Coordinates of C-alpha atoms and ligand atoms in Angstrom, one line a residue:
X279 CA 80.3 -82.7 71.2
X280 CA 78.1 -79.8 71.0
X281 CA 74.4 -80.1 70.6
X282 CA 74.8 -78.2 67.1
X283 CA 76.5 -81.2 65.5
X284 CA 74.1 -84.0 64.6
X285 CA 74.9 -86.9 62.1
X286 CA 72.0 -85.8 60.0
X287 CA 73.5 -82.4 59.5
X288 CA 76.9 -83.9 58.7
X289 CA 75.3 -86.2 56.1
X290 CA 73.3 -83.4 54.4
X291 CA 76.5 -81.2 54.3
X292 CA 78.6 -84.0 52.8
X293 CA 75.9 -84.6 50.0
X294 CA 75.2 -80.8 49.3
X295 CA 78.9 -79.8 49.0
X296 CA 80.2 -83.0 47.4
X297 CA 82.1 -84.7 50.2
X298 CA 80.4 -88.1 50.4
X299 CA 77.5 -89.7 48.4
X300 CA 75.6 -92.9 49.2
X301 CA 77.0 -95.8 47.2
X302 CA 74.7 -96.8 44.1
X303 CA 72.3 -94.1 45.0
X304 CA 70.5 -94.1 41.6
X305 CA 69.7 -97.8 42.2
X306 CA 68.4 -97.0 45.6
X307 CA 71.6 -97.4 47.4
X308 CA 73.8 -100.3 48.5
X309 CA 74.0 -100.7 52.2
X310 CA 77.5 -100.0 53.8
X311 CA 79.1 -98.3 50.9
X312 CA 79.7 -94.6 50.2
X313 CA 81.5 -92.8 47.4
X314 CA 83.8 -89.8 47.9
X315 CA 83.1 -86.7 45.9
X316 CA 85.5 -84.0 44.8
X317 CA 86.0 -82.4 48.2
X318 CA 85.9 -85.8 50.0
X319 CA 88.8 -87.0 47.8
X320 CA 90.8 -84.1 48.9
X321 CA 90.1 -84.5 52.5
X322 CA 90.8 -88.2 52.2
X323 CA 94.2 -87.5 50.5
X324 CA 95.1 -85.1 53.5
X325 CA 94.1 -87.8 55.9
X326 CA 96.3 -90.5 54.4
X327 CA 99.2 -88.0 53.8
X328 CA 99.2 -86.8 57.4
X329 CA 99.2 -90.5 58.7
X330 CA 101.8 -91.4 56.3
X331 CA 104.1 -88.4 57.3
X332 CA 103.6 -89.1 60.9
X333 CA 104.7 -92.8 60.7
X334 CA 107.1 -93.3 57.6
X335 CA 108.5 -89.8 57.4
X336 CA 108.9 -89.1 61.2
X337 CA 110.5 -92.6 62.0
X338 CA 113.5 -93.9 60.2
X339 CA 112.6 -97.6 60.8
X340 CA 109.1 -97.7 59.2
X341 CA 108.6 -99.3 55.8
X342 CA 105.7 -98.7 53.7
X343 CA 103.8 -101.5 51.9
X344 CA 100.8 -101.9 49.6
X345 CA 99.8 -105.6 49.5
X346 CA 97.0 -107.3 47.6
X347 CA 93.4 -107.1 48.5
X348 CA 93.2 -110.8 47.4
X349 CA 95.3 -113.3 49.0
X350 CA 95.5 -117.1 49.4
X351 CA 92.6 -118.4 51.4
X352 CA 95.2 -119.9 53.8
X353 CA 96.0 -116.4 55.1
X354 CA 92.7 -116.1 56.7
X355 CA 92.7 -119.8 58.0
X356 CA 96.1 -119.2 59.5
X357 CA 95.1 -115.8 61.0
X358 CA 92.1 -117.2 62.7
X359 CA 89.5 -115.1 60.9
X360 CA 87.9 -118.0 59.2
X361 CA 87.0 -119.6 62.5
X362 CA 86.8 -116.7 65.0
X363 CA 86.0 -113.4 63.3
X364 CA 82.3 -112.8 63.9
X365 CA 79.5 -110.6 65.0
X366 CA 76.5 -111.8 67.1
X367 CA 73.5 -111.6 64.7
X368 CA 69.9 -111.8 65.9
X369 CA 66.8 -111.6 63.6
X370 CA 63.6 -109.8 64.6
X371 CA 60.8 -112.4 64.2
X372 CA 58.2 -109.5 63.4
X373 CA 60.0 -107.4 60.8
X374 CA 62.7 -109.8 59.8
X375 CA 65.5 -107.2 60.0
X376 CA 68.9 -108.4 61.0
X377 CA 70.4 -106.7 64.0
X378 CA 73.6 -106.8 66.0
X379 CA 72.8 -108.5 69.5
X380 CA 75.6 -106.6 71.3
X381 CA 74.4 -103.3 70.1
X382 CA 70.8 -104.0 71.0
X383 CA 71.9 -104.9 74.5
X384 CA 74.0 -101.8 74.8
X385 CA 70.9 -99.8 74.0
X386 CA 69.3 -100.9 77.0
X387 CA 72.4 -100.4 79.1
X388 CA 73.8 -103.9 79.3
X389 CA 77.5 -104.5 78.4
X390 CA 78.2 -106.9 75.6
X391 CA 80.5 -107.0 72.8
X392 CA 81.3 -109.0 69.7
X393 CA 84.1 -110.9 71.4
X394 CA 81.9 -112.9 73.7
X395 CA 81.2 -116.4 72.7
X396 CA 77.9 -117.4 71.1
X397 CA 76.9 -119.1 74.3
X398 CA 77.9 -116.2 76.5
X399 CA 76.0 -113.6 74.4
X400 CA 72.7 -115.9 74.2
X401 CA 72.8 -116.3 77.9
X402 CA 72.8 -112.3 78.3
X403 CA 70.4 -111.9 75.4
X404 CA 68.0 -114.4 77.1
X405 CA 68.0 -112.7 80.4
X406 CA 67.3 -109.3 78.9
X407 CA 64.9 -110.3 75.9
X408 CA 61.8 -108.7 77.6
X409 CA 63.5 -105.2 77.5
X410 CA 65.1 -105.3 74.0
X411 CA 63.1 -103.6 71.4
X412 CA 63.6 -103.9 67.7
X413 CA 64.8 -100.3 66.6
X414 CA 62.8 -100.8 63.2
X415 CA 59.4 -102.1 64.3
X416 CA 59.6 -101.6 68.1
X417 CA 58.4 -105.3 68.8
X418 CA 60.2 -107.3 71.5
X419 CA 60.4 -110.6 69.5
X420 CA 63.8 -112.0 68.4
X421 CA 65.2 -115.2 67.6
X422 CA 68.4 -117.0 68.8
X423 CA 71.8 -115.1 68.5
X424 CA 74.2 -116.8 66.1
X425 CA 77.8 -115.7 65.4
X426 CA 78.1 -114.5 61.7
X427 CA 81.4 -114.5 60.2
X428 CA 82.5 -111.1 58.9
X429 CA 84.8 -112.1 56.2
X430 CA 83.5 -111.3 52.7
X431 CA 83.9 -114.1 50.2
X432 CA 84.8 -113.9 46.5
X433 CA 85.1 -116.1 43.6
X434 CA 88.2 -114.7 42.1
X435 CA 90.0 -117.7 40.3
X436 CA 87.7 -120.1 41.7
X437 CA 86.4 -122.3 38.6
X438 CA 85.6 -125.6 39.9
X439 CA 84.1 -127.0 43.1
X440 CA 86.7 -127.8 45.6
X441 CA 88.9 -124.8 44.6
X442 CA 90.2 -122.9 47.7
X443 CA 87.7 -120.4 49.0
X444 CA 88.8 -116.8 48.4
X445 CA 88.1 -113.9 50.9
X446 CA 88.3 -110.2 50.5
X447 CA 90.8 -109.0 53.3
X448 CA 89.1 -108.3 56.6
X449 CA 92.0 -106.2 57.7
X450 CA 95.2 -104.9 56.0
X451 CA 97.4 -106.2 58.9
X452 CA 97.6 -109.9 57.4
X453 CA 99.1 -108.4 54.2
X454 CA 101.9 -107.1 56.4
X455 CA 102.5 -110.3 58.2
X456 CA 103.0 -112.3 55.1
X457 CA 105.3 -109.8 53.7
X458 CA 107.3 -109.2 57.0
X459 CA 110.0 -111.6 55.9
X460 CA 110.4 -110.0 52.4
X461 CA 110.8 -106.5 54.1
X462 CA 113.6 -108.0 56.4
X463 CA 115.3 -109.7 53.7
X464 CA 115.4 -106.5 51.6
X465 CA 118.2 -105.6 54.0
X466 CA 117.1 -102.1 55.2
X467 CA 115.3 -103.0 58.2
X468 CA 115.9 -104.9 61.4
X469 CA 114.0 -105.5 64.8
X470 CA 112.8 -103.1 66.1
X471 CA 111.0 -101.8 63.0
X472 CA 107.5 -101.2 61.7
X473 CA 105.5 -101.7 58.4
X474 CA 102.6 -99.4 57.5
X475 CA 100.1 -99.6 54.8
X476 CA 96.9 -98.0 53.8
X477 CA 94.3 -99.9 51.8
X478 CA 90.7 -101.2 51.6
X479 CA 89.3 -103.8 53.9
X480 CA 85.9 -105.5 53.6
X481 CA 83.4 -106.9 56.3
X482 CA 80.1 -108.4 56.1
X483 CA 78.9 -106.1 58.8
X484 CA 75.4 -107.2 60.0
X485 CA 74.0 -103.7 60.2
X486 CA 76.2 -101.0 58.7
X487 CA 75.1 -97.7 60.1
X488 CA 76.2 -94.3 61.4
X489 CA 77.4 -93.2 57.9
X490 CA 81.2 -93.4 57.3
X491 CA 81.5 -95.1 60.9
X492 CA 80.5 -98.7 60.1
X493 CA 80.9 -99.5 56.3
X494 CA 81.1 -102.9 54.7
X495 CA 83.9 -101.6 52.2
X496 CA 86.2 -99.3 54.2
X497 CA 89.9 -98.0 54.3
X498 CA 92.4 -98.8 57.0
X499 CA 95.8 -97.1 58.0
X500 CA 97.6 -99.8 59.8
X501 CA 101.1 -100.1 61.4
X502 CA 102.6 -103.4 62.8
X503 CA 105.7 -102.7 64.9
X504 CA 108.0 -105.8 65.4
X505 CA 110.0 -105.8 68.7
X506 CA 111.8 -108.1 71.0
X507 CA 109.3 -109.5 73.5
X508 CA 111.1 -107.9 76.4
X509 CA 110.5 -104.5 74.9
X510 CA 107.0 -105.0 73.8
X511 CA 105.1 -103.5 76.9
X512 CA 107.4 -100.5 76.9
X513 CA 106.9 -99.9 73.1
X514 CA 103.1 -100.3 73.4
X515 CA 103.0 -97.4 75.9
X516 CA 105.1 -95.5 73.7
X517 CA 102.9 -95.8 70.7
X518 CA 99.9 -95.1 72.7
X519 CA 101.3 -91.8 73.8
X520 CA 102.5 -91.1 70.2
X521 CA 99.1 -91.8 68.6
X522 CA 97.0 -89.6 70.9
X523 CA 99.3 -86.7 70.5
X524 CA 99.1 -87.2 66.7
X525 CA 95.3 -86.5 66.9
X526 CA 95.4 -83.4 69.0
X527 CA 98.7 -81.9 67.7
X528 CA 98.9 -82.8 64.1
X529 CA 95.2 -83.2 63.3
X530 CA 94.0 -80.4 65.5
X531 CA 91.3 -82.5 67.2
X532 CA 89.8 -81.0 70.3
X533 CA 91.2 -82.8 73.4
X534 CA 88.0 -83.1 75.1
X535 CA 86.4 -85.1 72.3
X536 CA 89.1 -87.9 72.6
X537 CA 89.7 -90.6 75.3
X538 CA 91.1 -93.9 76.1
X539 CA 89.1 -97.0 76.6
X540 CA 90.5 -100.4 77.4
X541 CA 88.9 -103.4 75.8
X542 CA 86.9 -105.6 78.5
X543 CA 87.1 -108.8 76.3
X544 CA 90.1 -109.4 74.1
X545 CA 89.9 -110.3 70.4
X546 CA 91.5 -113.7 69.8
X547 CA 94.8 -112.3 68.8
X548 CA 95.4 -109.6 71.4
X549 CA 97.2 -109.6 74.7
X550 CA 96.3 -106.2 75.6
X551 CA 94.0 -103.6 73.7
X552 CA 92.9 -100.1 74.0
X553 CA 90.9 -97.9 71.8
X554 CA 91.3 -94.1 71.2
X555 CA 87.6 -93.0 71.3
X556 CA 86.1 -90.0 69.8
X557 CA 82.9 -88.4 70.8
X558 CA 80.9 -88.7 67.6
X559 CA 77.2 -87.2 67.5
X560 CA 75.9 -90.7 68.3
X561 CA 78.3 -91.1 71.4
X562 CA 81.8 -92.0 72.4
X563 CA 83.0 -94.8 69.9
X564 CA 86.3 -96.3 68.6
X565 CA 88.3 -94.3 66.3
X566 CA 91.7 -96.3 66.5
X567 CA 92.7 -99.6 68.1
X568 CA 96.0 -100.0 69.7
X569 CA 96.7 -103.7 70.1
X570 CA 99.5 -105.7 71.6
X571 CA 99.2 -108.8 69.5
X572 CA 102.2 -110.8 70.9
X573 CA 103.6 -113.4 68.6
X574 CA 100.1 -114.7 67.7
X575 CA 100.2 -113.9 63.9
X576 CA 103.7 -114.6 63.1
X577 CA 103.7 -118.0 64.9
X578 CA 100.3 -118.9 63.1
X579 CA 101.7 -117.9 59.5
X580 CA 104.8 -120.0 60.5
X581 CA 102.7 -123.0 61.4
X582 CA 100.5 -122.8 58.3
X583 CA 103.1 -121.9 55.8
X584 CA 106.1 -123.6 57.1
X585 CA 108.2 -120.4 56.7
X586 CA 110.5 -119.6 59.7
X587 CA 109.5 -116.2 61.0
X588 CA 112.1 -116.0 63.7
X589 CA 115.0 -113.6 63.8
X590 CA 118.4 -113.8 65.5
X591 CA 119.6 -111.3 67.9
X592 CA 122.9 -110.2 66.6
X593 CA 124.5 -109.8 70.0
X594 CA 123.3 -112.4 72.0
X595 CA 122.5 -114.9 69.2
X596 CA 119.0 -115.5 70.7
X597 CA 116.4 -116.9 68.1
X598 CA 113.0 -115.5 68.7
X599 CA 109.8 -114.6 67.0
X600 CA 109.1 -110.9 67.3
X601 CA 106.1 -109.5 69.2
X602 CA 103.8 -107.1 67.4
X603 CA 102.4 -103.8 68.6
X604 CA 99.6 -102.7 66.2
X605 CA 98.2 -99.1 65.6
X606 CA 95.0 -99.4 63.3
X607 CA 92.6 -96.7 62.3
X608 CA 90.0 -96.2 59.6
X609 CA 90.4 -93.4 57.0
X610 CA 86.7 -93.1 57.0
X611 CA 86.3 -92.8 60.8
X612 CA 89.0 -90.1 60.7
X613 CA 87.3 -88.3 58.0
X614 CA 83.9 -88.5 60.0
X615 CA 85.8 -87.3 63.1
X616 CA 87.2 -84.2 61.3
X617 CA 84.0 -83.3 59.9
X618 CA 82.2 -83.5 63.2
X619 CA 85.0 -81.6 65.1
X620 CA 85.2 -78.9 62.6
X621 CA 81.4 -78.3 62.1
X622 CA 80.1 -75.0 63.5
X623 CA 77.1 -72.8 62.9
X624 CA 77.2 -69.2 63.6
X625 CA 76.2 -65.7 62.3
X626 CA 78.2 -63.4 60.0
X627 CA 77.0 -60.1 58.8
X628 CA 73.6 -60.9 60.3
X629 CA 73.3 -64.0 58.2
X630 CA 73.4 -67.7 59.6
X631 CA 76.1 -69.8 58.2
X632 CA 77.6 -73.3 58.4
X633 CA 81.3 -73.5 58.5
X634 CA 83.9 -76.2 58.8
X635 CA 86.6 -74.9 61.0
X636 CA 89.1 -77.6 59.5
X637 CA 92.9 -76.9 60.1
X638 CA 94.4 -75.3 57.1
X639 CA 96.5 -78.6 56.6
X640 CA 93.4 -80.9 56.4
X641 CA 91.0 -78.3 54.4
X642 CA 90.3 -79.9 50.9
X643 CA 90.7 -76.4 49.5
X644 CA 93.5 -74.2 50.8
X645 CA 92.6 -71.0 48.8
X646 CA 89.8 -69.9 46.6
X647 CA 90.3 -67.1 44.0
X648 CA 87.4 -64.9 43.0
X649 CA 86.9 -62.1 40.3
X650 CA 84.5 -59.6 41.9
X651 CA 82.2 -59.9 38.7
X652 CA 82.5 -62.6 36.1
X653 CA 81.2 -60.4 33.3
X654 CA 84.1 -58.0 33.5
X655 CA 86.9 -59.5 31.4
X656 CA 89.6 -57.2 32.9
X657 CA 88.8 -58.4 36.4
X658 CA 88.7 -62.0 35.1
X659 CA 91.9 -61.9 33.4
X660 CA 93.7 -60.4 36.5
X661 CA 92.1 -62.9 38.8
X662 CA 93.0 -65.7 36.5
X663 CA 96.6 -64.7 36.3
X664 CA 96.7 -64.6 40.2
X665 CA 95.1 -68.0 40.3
X666 CA 97.6 -69.6 37.8
X667 CA 100.5 -68.1 39.8
X668 CA 99.5 -69.2 43.3
X669 CA 98.5 -72.6 42.1
X670 CA 102.1 -73.1 41.0
X671 CA 103.6 -72.0 44.1
X672 CA 101.3 -73.3 47.0
X673 CA 101.0 -76.8 48.3
X674 CA 97.4 -78.2 48.0
X675 CA 94.5 -77.4 46.0
X676 CA 93.7 -73.8 44.9
X677 CA 90.1 -73.3 43.6
X678 CA 88.6 -70.9 41.0
X679 CA 85.1 -69.8 41.9
X680 CA 83.2 -67.1 39.8
X681 CA 79.6 -68.5 40.3
X682 CA 77.1 -66.3 42.0
X683 CA 77.6 -63.2 44.1
X684 CA 80.5 -62.9 46.4
X685 CA 78.4 -63.6 49.5
X686 CA 77.2 -67.0 48.0
X687 CA 80.7 -67.7 47.1
X688 CA 82.1 -67.3 50.8
X689 CA 79.1 -69.3 52.0
X690 CA 80.0 -72.2 49.9
X691 CA 83.8 -72.0 50.6
X692 CA 83.0 -71.9 54.4
X693 CA 81.0 -74.9 54.0
X694 CA 83.9 -76.9 52.8
X695 CA 86.3 -75.3 55.1
X696 CA 88.5 -73.2 52.8
X697 CA 90.7 -71.0 55.2
X698 CA 91.2 -68.1 52.8
X699 CA 89.3 -66.4 49.9
X700 CA 91.1 -64.0 47.6
X701 CA 88.9 -61.3 45.7
X702 CA 90.2 -59.6 42.7
X703 CA 88.3 -56.2 42.4
X704 CA 88.4 -52.8 40.7
X705 CA 91.1 -51.6 43.2
X706 CA 93.4 -54.4 42.2
X707 CA 93.5 -53.0 38.6
X708 CA 94.7 -49.7 40.0
X709 CA 97.2 -50.6 42.7
X710 CA 97.8 -54.5 42.3
X711 CA 96.4 -55.3 45.8
X712 CA 93.7 -57.9 46.6
X713 CA 91.7 -58.8 49.6
X714 CA 92.1 -62.0 51.5
X715 CA 89.1 -63.0 53.6
X716 CA 89.7 -65.2 56.7
X717 CA 87.2 -68.0 56.9
X718 CA 86.8 -67.8 60.8
X719 CA 86.4 -64.2 61.5
X720 CA 85.3 -63.1 58.1
X721 CA 87.8 -60.1 58.3
X722 CA 89.3 -58.9 55.1
X723 CA 92.8 -57.8 54.7
X724 CA 94.3 -55.9 51.6
X725 CA 97.6 -57.2 50.5
X726 CA 100.0 -56.6 47.5
X727 CA 99.4 -59.3 44.9
X728 CA 103.2 -59.8 44.9
X729 CA 103.0 -60.7 48.6
X730 CA 100.1 -63.1 48.5
X731 CA 102.0 -66.4 48.4
X732 CA 104.2 -65.5 51.4
X733 CA 101.1 -64.2 53.3
X734 CA 99.1 -67.3 52.5
X735 CA 102.0 -69.5 53.7
X736 CA 102.3 -67.6 57.0
Ligands
GAP28 N1 94.0 -105.0 62.4 C1 93.1 -104.8 63.6 C2 91.7 -104.4 63.3 O1 91.4 -104.5 62.1 P1 89.7 -103.4 64.3 O2 89.4 -102.7 65.6 O3 88.7 -104.5 63.8 O4 91.0 -104.0 64.3 C3 90.5 -101.2 63.1 O5 89.6 -102.2 63.1 C4 89.9 -100.0 62.7 O6 89.4 -100.0 61.6 C5 89.0 -99.3 63.7 O7 89.4 -98.7 64.7 C6 88.1 -98.4 62.8 O8 88.8 -97.2 62.8 C7 88.3 -99.3 61.3 N2 87.1 -100.0 61.0 C8 86.9 -101.2 61.6 N3 85.8 -101.7 61.0 C9 85.1 -100.7 60.4 C10 84.0 -100.5 59.4 N4 83.0 -101.5 59.3 N5 83.7 -99.2 58.9 C11 84.7 -98.3 58.9 N6 85.9 -98.4 59.7 C12 86.1 -99.5 60.2

């Protein structure tokens, strides 16, 4: 990651240009929530679309699902999230802020993570208390570490004491496991096959931070691939390879900003786990998790629900519970990565500018159309006709912009990553040509209006 990109610059750009706003901002904010503005929504749509195409369109045996956010509370008891899904909380005795003990330890170079037991992390924390400073007040005075469950609770449908506790889903994967039989029974899929879904997840994060990286309400894109146990290790390696290629080849992320990291401690459901990490401005951190979950989840749901989760191998007649290979990535972390990877500052025509060098596929706006002057009706009418025409013929958002002088319009479009800007000027009225200006080089080319769509597509 170059020195140029800082999280503060990304946050400021997102606010200034309408990508992302702090949640409940007019009421002083609500920690761990962010709202996507007009260009954030477009980028979000491209992220989900690229992921869906790479999984469901490019594979014949992956089914899509959209399961409920609310489920029976038993789902989370069966999955182990009620008893084993926690982060280590430690409170500063001086300023009373809540911190994650593993993050505080990491900040002084001690390896720790949320998968350690409460006793293990207390032991490490006690051994290092003298060096661990509160990031808010600077004091070195913390209480004991306690495991804090991450599931957010709700009261939907709870009217009387004793009603079953309700949770907001902590991962979308559980919705997939509880529907796996339904998908099999629909008759179009058999093992090996995958189920993919995109949706909101909620976690009671102790200290949500780093902008879109750690939110309390976030969105996941998860795919669970069901295989015969004998094929699981091979399939796991195949998915690892495919998912890394997806980022470099399909999203255009710089190779040097991505790497693999194996988990030192495994979460309760995993047999093996690797993360694809991205080098965010605050350091290398998890973008996507690739987990080999074995038969843990299906076995647990079989035990708790009484529904048989096994399948029969048609050739050998062997009855078995499939093993699961999971790919899980956050929409928000993907968006943050795309913004950081594309962010650049340079000089054009003697003026400093900020530019998002997003791939045309991911750019929120594909093309912007300008009349040179907004007070010349003949220019506006011609530009409007071109705008309406290419809007119909191009895939993606085409934007009309007649606000301010041309230089200002280019700067604004550069900041949201628009790859091409078309200007209708006085020459257009004479010979029906327009200029196309390239975002990255600033070069302008004159082309016939009749050829615009094919030039833009190429
Ligand atoms: N189903 C497996 C699972 O949920 P995870 O590693 O806890 O595994 C998967 O989460 C992905 O979800 C992460 O790699 C990250 O991209 C995203 N994610 C997790 N917690 C998040 C948070 N608090 N804010 C934003 N994204 C988050």
